[in-house]
Structures are given as C-alpha cells and as structure tokens.
PDB file of C-alpha atoms in Angstrom:
ATOM      1  CA  MET A 349      14.208 -16.826   4.304  1.00 46.00           C
ATOM      2  CA  GLY A 350      16.656 -18.512   7.299  1.00 52.00           C
ATOM      3  CA  SER A 351      18.755 -20.573   4.628  1.00 59.00           C
ATOM      4  CA  CYS A 352      19.389 -20.704   1.155  1.00 64.00           C
ATOM      5  CA  GLU A 353      17.959 -23.602  -0.957  1.00 73.00           C
ATOM      6  CA  LYS A 354      20.034 -25.024  -4.380  1.00 81.00           C
ATOM      7  CA  PRO A 355      19.612 -21.572  -6.821  1.00 83.00           C
ATOM      8  CA  ASP A 356      17.465 -21.814  -9.678  1.00 86.00           C
ATOM      9  CA  VAL A 357      18.432 -19.836 -13.225  1.00 88.00           C
ATOM     10  CA  ALA A 358      15.526 -17.443 -14.679  1.00 90.00           C
ATOM     11  CA  VAL A 359      16.282 -16.789 -18.816  1.00 91.00           C
ATOM     12  CA  VAL A 360      14.784 -12.785 -18.900  1.00 93.00           C
ATOM     13  CA  SER A 361      12.340 -12.355 -22.456  1.00 95.00           C
ATOM     14  CA  SER A 362      12.123  -9.826 -25.008  1.00 95.00           C
ATOM     15  CA  LYS A 363       9.605  -8.253 -22.911  1.00 96.00           C
ATOM     16  CA  GLY A 364      11.198  -8.185 -19.690  1.00 94.00           C
ATOM     17  CA  GLN A 365       9.557 -10.964 -17.828  1.00 93.00           C
ATOM     18  CA  VAL A 366      10.941 -13.501 -15.774  1.00 93.00           C
ATOM     19  CA  VAL A 367       9.475 -16.633 -14.578  1.00 93.00           C
ATOM     20  CA  ILE A 368       9.811 -17.989 -10.757  1.00 93.00           C
ATOM     21  CA  PRO A 369      11.008 -20.946 -10.608  1.00 92.00           C
ATOM     22  CA  GLN A 370       7.388 -23.544  -9.786  1.00 92.00           C
ATOM     23  CA  ARG A 371       9.210 -24.659  -6.467  1.00 91.00           C
ATOM     24  CA  ILE A 372       9.255 -21.342  -5.183  1.00 91.00           C
ATOM     25  CA  ARG A 373       6.845 -20.156  -6.119  1.00 92.00           C
ATOM     26  CA  GLU A 374       4.618 -23.101  -4.583  1.00 92.00           C
ATOM     27  CA  LYS A 375       6.916 -22.485  -1.485  1.00 91.00           C
ATOM     28  CA  LEU A 376       5.998 -19.304  -0.494  1.00 90.00           C
ATOM     29  CA  GLY A 377       1.952 -18.740  -2.144  1.00 90.00           C
ATOM     30  CA  ILE A 378       2.439 -17.118  -5.241  1.00 93.00           C
ATOM     31  CA  GLY A 379       0.107 -17.574  -7.920  1.00 92.00           C
ATOM     32  CA  PRO A 380      -1.461 -15.863 -10.349  1.00 91.00           C
ATOM     33  CA  LYS A 381      -2.395 -11.651  -9.558  1.00 86.00           C
ATOM     34  CA  SER A 382      -0.022 -12.333  -6.681  1.00 89.00           C
ATOM     35  CA  LYS A 383       1.788  -8.904  -6.179  1.00 89.00           C
ATOM     36  CA  LEU A 384       5.710  -8.409  -5.398  1.00 91.00           C
ATOM     37  CA  LEU A 385       7.655  -5.785  -3.799  1.00 90.00           C
ATOM     38  CA  VAL A 386      10.711  -5.465  -6.282  1.00 92.00           C
ATOM     39  CA  TYR A 387      13.664  -3.547  -6.472  1.00 89.00           C
ATOM     40  CA  GLY A 388      17.392  -3.660  -6.962  1.00 91.00           C
ATOM     41  CA  HIS A 389      20.415  -3.929  -4.048  1.00 89.00           C
ATOM     42  CA  GLN A 390      24.004  -3.802  -4.354  1.00 92.00           C
ATOM     43  CA  GLY A 391      23.977  -6.104  -7.849  1.00 92.00           C
ATOM     44  CA  ALA A 392      20.767  -7.804  -6.867  1.00 91.00           C
ATOM     45  CA  ILE A 393      16.651  -7.839  -7.882  1.00 91.00           C
ATOM     46  CA  ILE A 394      15.262  -8.488  -4.464  1.00 90.00           C
ATOM     47  CA  MET A 395      11.551  -9.834  -4.697  1.00 91.00           C
ATOM     48  CA  LYS A 396       9.260  -9.489  -1.574  1.00 90.00           C
ATOM     49  CA  LYS A 397       5.880 -11.410  -1.730  1.00 89.00           C
ATOM     50  CA  LEU A 398       3.364  -8.957  -0.443  1.00 85.00           C
ATOM     51  CA  ASP A 399      -0.024 -10.113   1.252  1.00 80.00           C
ATOM     52  CA  VAL A 400      -2.233  -7.572  -0.157  1.00 73.00           C
ATOM     53  CA  PRO A 401      -5.205  -7.267   1.834  1.00 73.00           C
ATOM     54  CA  ASP A 402      -8.970  -8.474   0.867  1.00 75.00           C
ATOM     55  CA  ILE A 403     -10.801  -3.906   1.285  1.00 80.00           C
ATOM     56  CA  ALA A 404     -14.067  -5.939   1.551  1.00 81.00           C
ATOM     57  CA  LYS A 405     -13.427  -7.751   4.170  1.00 82.00           C
ATOM     58  CA  GLU A 406     -11.464  -5.159   6.530  1.00 81.00           C
ATOM     59  CA  LEU A 407     -14.325  -2.673   5.495  1.00 84.00           C
ATOM     60  CA  GLU A 408     -16.630  -5.636   6.907  1.00 87.00           C
ATOM     61  CA  ALA A 409     -14.864  -6.488  10.092  1.00 85.00           C
ATOM     62  CA  LEU A 410     -14.942  -2.638  10.275  1.00 83.00           C
ATOM     63  CA  TYR A 411     -18.673  -2.368  10.431  1.00 84.00           C
ATOM     64  CA  LYS A 412     -18.887  -4.878  12.539  1.00 88.00           C
ATOM     65  CA  ARG A 413     -17.159  -2.472  15.371  1.00 84.00           C
ATOM     66  CA  VAL A 414     -18.651   0.474  14.585  1.00 81.00           C
ATOM     67  CA  ASP A 415     -22.480  -1.485  15.126  1.00 84.00           C
ATOM     68  CA  LYS A 416     -20.586  -3.585  18.304  1.00 85.00           C
ATOM     69  CA  ARG A 417     -19.923  -0.372  19.696  1.00 80.00           C
ATOM     70  CA  MET A 418     -22.832   1.466  18.489  1.00 80.00           C
ATOM     71  CA  ALA A 419     -25.152  -1.591  20.116  1.00 83.00           C
ATOM     72  CA  LYS A 420     -22.546  -1.249  23.057  1.00 83.00           C
ATOM     73  CA  TYR A 421     -23.269   2.240  23.812  1.00 78.00           C
ATOM     74  CA  GLY A 422     -25.889   3.182  21.638  1.00 79.00           C
ATOM     75  CA  GLU A 423     -25.562   6.330  18.735  1.00 80.00           C
ATOM     76  CA  LEU A 424     -22.237   7.415  18.205  1.00 77.00           C
ATOM     77  CA  SER A 425     -21.326  10.132  17.728  1.00 83.00           C
ATOM     78  CA  GLU A 426     -18.974  12.086  14.627  1.00 85.00           C
ATOM     79  CA  LYS A 427     -15.853  12.288  17.070  1.00 89.00           C
ATOM     80  CA  ASP A 428     -16.326   8.509  17.896  1.00 83.00           C
ATOM     81  CA  ILE A 429     -16.345   7.292  14.348  1.00 82.00           C
ATOM     82  CA  ASN A 430     -13.569   9.150  13.531  1.00 87.00           C
ATOM     83  CA  GLU A 431     -11.555   8.179  16.184  1.00 87.00           C
ATOM     84  CA  ILE A 432     -12.185   4.118  15.007  1.00 83.00           C
ATOM     85  CA  ILE A 433     -11.068   5.135  11.847  1.00 84.00           C
ATOM     86  CA  GLN A 434      -7.621   6.781  13.326  1.00 89.00           C
ATOM     87  CA  LYS A 435      -7.184   3.420  14.884  1.00 88.00           C
ATOM     88  CA  TYR A 436      -7.993   1.387  11.758  1.00 84.00           C
ATOM     89  CA  ARG A 437      -5.299   3.365  10.153  1.00 87.00           C
ATOM     90  CA  ARG A 438      -2.749   3.659  12.716  1.00 89.00           C
ATOM     91  CA  LYS A 439      -2.767  -0.183  13.263  1.00 86.00           C
ATOM     92  CA  LYS A 440      -2.976  -0.365   8.952  1.00 82.00           C
ATOM     93  CA  ALA A 441      -0.019   1.850   9.220  1.00 84.00           C
ATOM     94  CA  ARG A 442       2.080  -0.866  11.357  1.00 84.00           C
ATOM     95  CA  LEU A 443       1.229  -4.066   9.370  1.00 78.00           C
ATOM     96  CA  LEU A 444       2.850  -2.034   5.332  1.00 76.00           C
ATOM     97  CA  ASP A 445       5.561  -1.170   7.484  1.00 77.00           C
ATOM     98  CA  ALA A 446       6.133  -4.415   9.006  1.00 74.00           C
ATOM     99  CA  GLN A 447       5.930  -5.552   5.524  1.00 70.00           C
ATOM    100  CA  ASN A 448       8.037  -2.862   3.706  1.00 68.00           C
ATOM    101  CA  PRO A 449      11.580  -3.876   4.107  1.00 63.00           C
ATOM    102  CA  PRO A 450      13.954  -0.234   4.518  1.00 63.00           C
ATOM    103  CA  ARG A 451      15.461   0.864   1.133  1.00 63.00           C
ATOM    104  CA  TYR A 452      19.065   1.500   1.146  1.00 59.00           C
TER     105      TYR A 452
END
C-alpha cells in the first residue's frame, strides 16, 4: 500500500462482522472465500490479503518436474525424490515468509 486513500467507515455487526468497502475489495481482488491475515498493531486492525495457492496445480507441477527428470535421467531413487520434495518445501517456505509480515 503506497499512498493513502480517502478512508471509509465500516460498522461492526452484532456477530463481529465487518464489510470491507466495495472499492477496496475490487482494487485488491478480494472476493468470496478470499483469505485475509488479520492482526492488531498499535491500536489498529491490519488486514492483508493472502494468496492461498491451488494445491492441485502445485502438485501437478511437482509431478511434471519429476516426470521430466525421469525422462532425462531414468528412474529416480528415493533420495532423488526426497531432494525434489525438500527443494519444493524450501521454495514454498520462502514464498510464505515473503507473504507474512513480522509481528511485533
């Protein structure tokens, strides 16, 4: 969020629900079932849109990498498969770290 925009007022319902103004939802691409990281910081409520990955697509990409490697090098050992999985997990952890701001 670079520049400040004109603020809107949101009202908390009796169930604790808050409606995010349409203008903001559209700008940030927030729709039904969108996930938001919510935390309190210095008297403010901060929300950040989380881009939750499509696990099926990620698994398909992982399988393609394994298939590609098998086509190039032949059968993979258990060690090779574990290395591919560990590499994937490290990449995933870096992406999650980049998405989640530090909490104070």
